[in-house]
Structure formats: C-alpha cells, structure tokens
Short mmCIF file of C-alpha atoms in Angstrom, two decimals:
data_model
loop_
_atom_site.label_atom_id
_atom_site.label_comp_id
_atom_site.label_asym_id
_atom_site.label_seq_id
_atom_site.Cartn_x
_atom_site.Cartn_y
_atom_site.Cartn_z
CA MET A 3 53.36 86.61 -10.44
CA GLN A 4 51.29 83.64 -7.68
CA VAL A 5 51.44 81.13 -10.61
CA THR A 6 55.90 81.09 -11.32
CA ARG A 7 56.12 80.51 -7.39
CA MET A 8 55.16 77.25 -8.18
CA VAL A 9 57.83 75.71 -9.34
CA GLN A 10 60.32 77.61 -6.77
CA PRO A 11 60.37 74.00 -5.09
CA LEU A 12 61.85 72.85 -8.51
CA LEU A 13 65.17 75.44 -8.95
CA PRO A 14 67.50 73.23 -6.51
CA PHE A 15 66.77 70.26 -8.79
CA CYS A 16 67.55 72.12 -12.47
CA GLN A 17 70.28 73.77 -10.92
CA ARG A 18 72.62 70.18 -10.04
CA LEU A 19 70.77 68.67 -12.94
CA LEU A 20 72.28 71.57 -15.67
CA PRO A 21 75.14 73.60 -15.96
CA CYS A 22 74.12 77.16 -14.39
CA LYS A 23 73.88 78.95 -17.26
CA LEU A 24 71.94 76.90 -19.33
CA ALA A 25 70.23 76.34 -15.62
CA GLY A 26 69.12 79.88 -16.39
CA ILE A 27 67.52 79.46 -19.09
CA SER A 28 66.13 76.06 -18.05
CA VAL A 29 64.24 77.95 -15.18
CA ALA A 30 62.81 80.84 -16.92
CA LEU A 31 61.44 77.90 -19.52
CA LEU A 32 60.07 76.84 -17.11
CA LYS A 33 58.37 79.83 -14.76
CA ALA A 34 56.80 80.71 -18.49
CA THR A 35 55.72 76.99 -19.53
CA ALA A 36 54.07 77.08 -16.20
CA LEU A 37 52.02 80.66 -16.04
CA ASP A 38 51.54 79.56 -20.18
CA ILE A 39 48.96 76.29 -19.06
CA ALA A 40 47.64 78.12 -15.93
CA ILE A 41 46.55 81.43 -18.34
CA LEU A 42 45.62 78.48 -20.82
CA ALA A 43 43.21 76.77 -18.37
CA ALA A 44 41.72 79.81 -17.29
CA HIS A 45 41.15 80.70 -20.85
CA LEU A 46 39.48 77.72 -21.69
CA LEU A 47 37.03 79.17 -18.84
CA LEU A 48 36.34 82.28 -20.88
CA TYR A 49 37.08 81.33 -24.21
CA PRO A 50 32.24 81.00 -24.42
CA SER A 51 31.88 84.03 -23.06
CA GLY A 52 33.63 85.68 -26.05
CA MET A 53 32.23 83.77 -28.89
CA ALA A 54 29.90 85.72 -30.24
CA GLN A 55 30.47 89.27 -31.38
CA GLU A 56 30.94 92.41 -29.05
CA ARG A 57 27.38 94.09 -28.72
CA ARG A 58 28.02 97.63 -30.06
CA SER A 59 25.51 100.49 -29.77
CA PRO A 60 24.26 101.69 -33.21
CA SER A 61 25.18 105.29 -32.98
CA ALA A 62 27.82 105.48 -30.14
CA PRO A 63 28.73 108.98 -30.07
CA ALA A 64 33.01 110.59 -29.74
CA LEU A 65 33.26 111.24 -26.20
CA ALA A 66 34.25 113.92 -24.63
CA ALA A 67 36.26 114.77 -22.40
CA GLY A 68 33.58 116.18 -19.25
CA ASP A 69 31.69 112.65 -20.45
CA LEU A 70 34.21 110.98 -18.66
CA GLY A 71 34.02 112.36 -15.76
CA GLU A 72 37.21 114.55 -15.97
CA ASP A 73 37.74 116.71 -14.00
CA PRO A 74 35.58 120.09 -15.55
CA THR A 75 38.51 123.01 -14.23
CA ARG A 76 41.33 121.26 -16.40
CA LEU A 77 42.69 122.63 -20.05
CA PRO A 78 40.83 119.98 -22.87
CA THR A 79 43.51 117.49 -24.09
CA ARG A 80 43.20 115.93 -27.60
CA ALA A 81 41.21 113.07 -28.07
CA GLN A 82 43.16 109.33 -28.39
CA PRO A 83 41.83 107.19 -31.08
CA PRO A 84 39.71 103.88 -31.07
CA VAL A 85 41.49 101.10 -29.85
CA VAL A 86 40.49 97.48 -31.82
CA LEU A 87 41.95 94.59 -30.90
CA LEU A 88 42.38 92.07 -33.07
CA HIS A 89 42.77 88.13 -31.31
CA GLY A 90 44.72 84.83 -32.69
CA PHE A 91 44.67 81.97 -34.46
CA ILE A 92 42.08 80.16 -32.83
CA ASP A 93 40.69 82.83 -30.52
CA ASN A 94 38.31 85.19 -29.89
CA ARG A 95 38.03 88.53 -28.26
CA SER A 96 37.52 87.22 -24.80
CA VAL A 97 42.02 86.74 -24.59
CA PHE A 98 41.53 91.07 -24.30
CA LEU A 99 39.76 90.85 -20.73
CA LEU A 100 42.13 92.39 -18.71
CA LEU A 101 44.39 94.12 -21.61
CA ARG A 102 40.47 96.27 -21.73
CA ARG A 103 40.63 96.73 -18.06
CA SER A 104 44.07 97.76 -18.04
CA LEU A 105 43.12 100.36 -20.60
CA ALA A 106 39.96 101.53 -19.50
CA GLN A 107 41.70 102.61 -16.52
CA HIS A 108 44.00 104.64 -18.32
CA GLY A 109 42.26 106.78 -19.21
CA ARG A 110 41.03 104.48 -23.67
CA HIS A 111 37.42 104.26 -23.11
CA ARG A 112 37.14 103.91 -26.73
CA VAL A 113 37.58 100.32 -26.96
CA GLU A 114 36.70 97.58 -29.01
CA SER A 115 36.97 94.44 -29.86
CA LEU A 116 36.70 91.99 -33.31
CA ASN A 117 36.12 88.50 -33.47
CA TYR A 118 36.72 86.47 -37.08
CA SER A 119 35.09 84.02 -37.97
CA PRO A 120 37.59 79.94 -36.83
CA LEU A 121 37.04 79.41 -40.02
CA THR A 122 39.11 81.92 -41.99
CA CYS A 123 41.21 80.16 -44.54
CA ASP A 124 42.73 83.35 -46.03
CA ILE A 125 45.04 86.17 -44.31
CA ARG A 126 44.12 88.12 -47.45
CA ILE A 127 40.08 88.20 -46.76
CA ALA A 128 40.48 88.88 -43.37
CA ALA A 129 42.43 91.39 -43.75
CA GLU A 130 39.40 92.95 -46.47
CA LEU A 131 36.60 92.37 -43.42
CA PHE A 132 39.55 94.16 -41.16
CA GLY A 133 38.65 96.60 -43.23
CA ARG A 134 35.06 97.45 -43.35
CA HIS A 135 34.82 96.61 -39.92
CA ILE A 136 37.30 99.87 -39.65
CA GLU A 137 35.98 101.72 -41.89
CA GLU A 138 32.51 101.22 -40.03
CA ILE A 139 34.26 102.40 -36.68
CA CYS A 140 35.94 104.87 -38.42
CA GLU A 141 32.13 106.27 -39.31
CA ARG A 142 30.87 105.12 -36.10
CA THR A 143 32.62 107.18 -33.57
CA GLY A 144 33.40 110.24 -36.08
CA SER A 145 37.95 109.67 -35.63
CA SER A 146 39.34 109.38 -39.32
CA ARG A 147 42.81 107.14 -37.66
CA ILE A 148 42.46 104.88 -35.32
CA ASP A 149 44.72 102.68 -33.37
CA VAL A 150 45.45 98.68 -33.09
CA VAL A 151 46.29 95.80 -31.23
CA GLY A 152 47.26 92.36 -32.55
CA HIS A 153 47.68 88.89 -31.09
CA SER A 154 49.56 86.49 -32.88
CA LEU A 155 47.40 86.20 -36.09
CA GLY A 156 45.41 89.02 -35.61
CA GLY A 157 48.70 90.71 -35.92
CA LEU A 158 49.23 89.61 -39.14
CA ILE A 159 45.98 90.20 -40.71
CA ALA A 160 45.62 93.79 -39.20
CA ARG A 161 49.72 94.22 -40.73
CA TYR A 162 48.10 92.82 -44.34
CA TYR A 163 45.29 95.33 -43.61
CA VAL A 164 47.95 98.26 -43.14
CA GLN A 165 50.29 97.74 -45.45
CA ARG A 166 48.85 95.99 -48.73
CA LEU A 167 44.76 97.30 -48.83
CA GLY A 168 46.26 101.13 -48.08
CA GLY A 169 44.46 100.80 -44.17
CA ASP A 170 48.20 103.12 -43.03
CA ALA A 171 45.13 105.45 -44.28
CA ARG A 172 43.02 104.58 -40.70
CA VAL A 173 46.18 102.70 -38.38
CA ARG A 174 48.20 105.20 -36.42
CA THR A 175 49.44 103.06 -34.79
CA LEU A 176 49.51 99.03 -34.56
CA VAL A 177 50.50 97.26 -31.99
CA THR A 178 51.90 93.68 -32.80
CA LEU A 179 52.22 90.39 -29.08
CA GLY A 180 53.73 87.68 -30.73
CA THR A 181 52.66 87.60 -34.78
CA PRO A 182 54.83 85.75 -37.02
CA HIS A 183 56.18 88.28 -38.59
CA ALA A 184 58.92 86.64 -40.75
CA GLY A 185 57.02 83.57 -40.78
CA THR A 186 57.44 79.84 -37.93
CA ARG A 187 58.27 76.80 -38.45
CA VAL A 188 56.16 75.92 -34.84
CA ALA A 189 54.13 72.80 -35.31
CA PRO A 190 54.97 71.13 -39.08
CA LEU A 191 51.73 68.52 -38.57
CA ALA A 192 49.15 71.66 -38.60
CA ASN A 193 50.60 72.35 -42.73
CA ALA A 194 46.85 71.31 -42.58
CA HIS A 195 45.06 74.23 -42.43
CA PRO A 196 45.91 76.83 -45.19
CA ILE A 197 46.09 79.18 -42.82
CA VAL A 198 48.66 77.71 -40.77
CA ARG A 199 50.92 77.74 -44.56
CA GLN A 200 50.40 81.40 -45.16
CA MET A 201 52.00 82.10 -41.84
CA ARG A 202 55.22 80.04 -42.89
CA PRO A 203 58.56 81.60 -44.14
CA GLY A 204 58.37 81.09 -47.50
CA SER A 205 55.11 81.69 -47.95
CA GLU A 206 53.07 83.87 -50.79
CA VAL A 207 51.00 85.66 -47.41
CA ILE A 208 54.95 86.56 -46.09
CA ALA A 209 55.91 87.42 -49.66
CA GLU A 210 54.18 90.10 -49.72
CA LEU A 211 54.66 92.15 -46.93
CA SER A 212 58.68 92.19 -47.86
CA GLN A 213 57.34 94.13 -50.10
CA PRO A 214 58.26 97.79 -50.67
CA ALA A 215 56.23 99.65 -49.03
CA PRO A 216 57.50 103.32 -49.59
CA GLY A 217 55.28 106.22 -47.76
CA CYS A 218 53.78 103.66 -45.26
CA ARG A 219 52.35 106.07 -42.44
CA THR A 220 51.14 103.32 -40.13
CA ARG A 221 53.65 102.74 -37.11
CA PHE A 222 54.21 99.84 -35.61
CA VAL A 223 55.29 98.72 -32.04
CA SER A 224 56.12 95.14 -31.59
CA PHE A 225 56.53 92.83 -29.05
CA TRP A 226 58.34 89.61 -29.17
CA SER A 227 59.49 87.44 -26.46
CA ASP A 228 62.16 85.15 -25.83
CA LEU A 229 60.58 82.37 -24.44
CA ASP A 230 58.04 82.17 -27.45
CA HIS A 231 57.04 78.59 -27.49
CA LEU A 232 54.86 79.43 -31.09
CA MET A 233 57.89 81.23 -32.78
CA ASP A 234 60.14 79.23 -34.83
CA PRO A 235 62.76 81.22 -35.10
CA MET A 236 62.27 83.42 -32.42
CA GLU A 237 62.92 87.02 -33.85
CA SER A 238 60.49 86.13 -36.78
CA ALA A 239 57.66 88.34 -34.68
CA ARG A 240 60.30 91.23 -34.76
CA ILE A 241 59.91 93.81 -37.72
CA ASP A 242 62.23 93.86 -39.72
CA HIS A 243 62.00 96.36 -42.58
CA PRO A 244 63.10 98.91 -44.38
CA ASP A 245 60.06 101.52 -45.57
CA LEU A 246 58.27 100.97 -41.98
CA VAL A 247 58.79 103.42 -38.79
CA THR A 248 59.02 100.30 -36.28
CA GLU A 249 59.98 100.05 -32.70
CA ASN A 250 60.62 96.09 -31.90
CA VAL A 251 60.06 95.17 -27.77
CA GLN A 252 61.53 92.22 -26.11
CA VAL A 253 60.17 91.00 -23.96
CA SER A 254 62.04 88.27 -21.76
CA GLY A 255 60.61 86.34 -18.91
CA ILE A 256 56.66 85.52 -20.44
CA GLY A 257 55.21 82.81 -23.49
CA HIS A 258 52.68 83.51 -25.78
CA LEU A 259 50.17 83.08 -24.09
CA ALA A 260 51.25 85.85 -21.51
CA LEU A 261 51.86 88.38 -24.20
CA PRO A 262 48.13 89.77 -24.20
CA VAL A 263 47.19 89.40 -20.49
CA HIS A 264 50.28 89.75 -18.99
CA PRO A 265 49.69 93.53 -16.86
CA ALA A 266 53.84 94.26 -18.02
CA VAL A 267 53.42 94.33 -21.18
CA ALA A 268 49.62 95.38 -21.11
CA THR A 269 51.29 99.23 -19.37
CA GLY A 270 54.30 98.83 -22.50
CA ILE A 271 51.24 98.75 -24.88
CA ARG A 272 49.81 101.75 -23.31
CA GLN A 273 53.27 103.68 -23.28
CA ALA A 274 53.29 102.48 -26.75
CA LEU A 275 49.91 103.97 -27.85
CA ASP A 276 50.67 107.04 -25.95
CA ALA A 277 53.77 107.76 -28.29
CA ASP A 278 52.24 109.49 -31.35
CA GLU A 279 49.39 112.14 -29.60
CA THR A 280 50.31 114.79 -32.85
CA GLY A 281 47.40 113.46 -34.80
CA SER A 282 49.57 113.44 -37.79
CA ALA A 283 48.79 111.43 -40.27
CA THR A 284 52.20 111.99 -41.95
CA ALA A 285 54.41 109.38 -40.49
CA PRO A 286 58.26 110.33 -39.86
CA ALA A 287 61.56 108.81 -41.62
CA PRO A 288 61.20 105.15 -41.10
CA ALA A 289 63.73 104.08 -38.22
CA ALA A 290 63.70 100.80 -36.44
CA HIS A 291 64.30 100.53 -32.18
CA THR A 292 65.09 97.54 -30.18
CA ASP A 293 64.41 97.63 -26.21
CA GLY A 294 63.67 95.43 -24.21
CA LEU A 295 61.16 94.29 -21.16
CA THR A 296 61.56 92.19 -18.72
CA VAL A 297 58.55 90.67 -17.20
CA ALA A 298 60.08 87.83 -15.09
#
C-alpha cells in the first residue's frame, strides 16, 4: 500500500542499527504503525458521518436474485443471509465503509451496520440490545439466520450474545477482527472504564465465555494480527474453546485499526462468510483450524 512506502527510506537505518532478525520485526512494526496512523487520521474525518444510526426502510423486503440485475437465464442461487457489522470501543459504523463496499461489490446486498452507545458500560447489556436488533432485522428481512462481523469489542459483544444469550439460533457465522477473546492487558490506565475492566483476562465476562457451550450452532472465524498493539498477549484475539466450531486466521503485516479496512482481510472475510452456504441450522462437530494471511 502507498502508506507503507513512506517508511522505505528508514529501512537501511533500521537494518544497520538492529540485528537482522530484530530489524525485520521492527521494520514490519514500523510499517504497520504508519498504516494505523494513516487509517486513524482518515477515520477521524469519517467519524461524524457514522454517529447516527443507519437509516432503514421500515418494510424492506428480502431481495430476490432478479432484483440485483443478475442474468435471468442463470439458475437461481440460494439467498445469502444478511450481514450485520458491529464496531469496536469508542467507534461507530463509519469504520466499515470500505468493508461494506467490498461486500456489496461481491454480491452481499443486505449489509447493515449497527451503532451501540459510546456510554455502554456493560458487555452483557450491550449483547442483550444487540439481540433485539438481530430479531428486528430477521423480522424485517424474512431471514431466519444472519452473519455477523465484529471488530474488537464488537466481536466480544456478538460472541456473548451467541454463546450466552441463545444467539446461536440466529447467527450462522460470526467473524471477529482483533477481538480480545481471552482478554487483553493493554493500557492499564484505562481500567477506570468498566467495559475495559470486562475486557481484562480473568474478568467475569471472559470467565463466562470460557464456560461450556455444548451444541452451539454458530461457526466462529477469528482474524488476529501478530502486530496488533491493542492485544496483550496478541494471541488473546484467538478463540480457543473445545465446544465451539472455530477457525483462527493469523494476519501478518498490519495492526489493529487496519483489520476492518484492509482489502486482503476483506477478501478473507468474504471467503469466511461464503464457506457455509448449506443453510443448515446444525453445526458440524467442533474443530479448530489455524490459517495464515500475509498482507504486507
């Protein structure tokens, strides 16, 4: 990406200053940090546009294949479930601008972004409210199940809804991006905020999510980055649970803020959502897979 080219003049200096292996790590971190800074600057400009909830038609019907301008001579395909996007801490739906565009360009025409209040102080309450939104979306679209993509805290809220509030009956696939599934120790000074305390290792919420979840019907796909500065340890963004059908995808070369906007990750998200088009409400036997995605 063009942003990473800005750090190219610094590479020889880093390589002379540091041992070879350490220099490689530092250069990658430098690139990821530069990209995160650029994304943060752009996102600050877009942030006001996403503060209000998304406008929706009160009676939006489910789209048929012919409504999408598809070739009428082709055989009909199974209707894809709606996709719901849920942002992270102190953020809003504007973070998903590029991901929404990517999903729409590849056939996902029923995509909605939800905002939860920046004053949210309890993941459990946020999950309950999220569940009400999901019920409303299912009723409005006529879909019995949906897919969810959650960034950071948004992924944790969605997982709590699925795993602890019966949301597995509604959510077919949950994709999380840089979500602290095992808790994160970063920024200890932020402990004054109650929702940050709930994202710490050993918190009551993290403990609840580690409890047995037999028969959970949702498939989980977790994207975690080896340069995510908000995950401590970085592996905390993986899902490791014996009762859940999970796939952990390690992303190399980008940081936390780039996960919902990078085109390579968007491709991985689309592949994750398209992996199960059977429409079956019964998940296969739990299994954990690890894959890799290099974007630098």
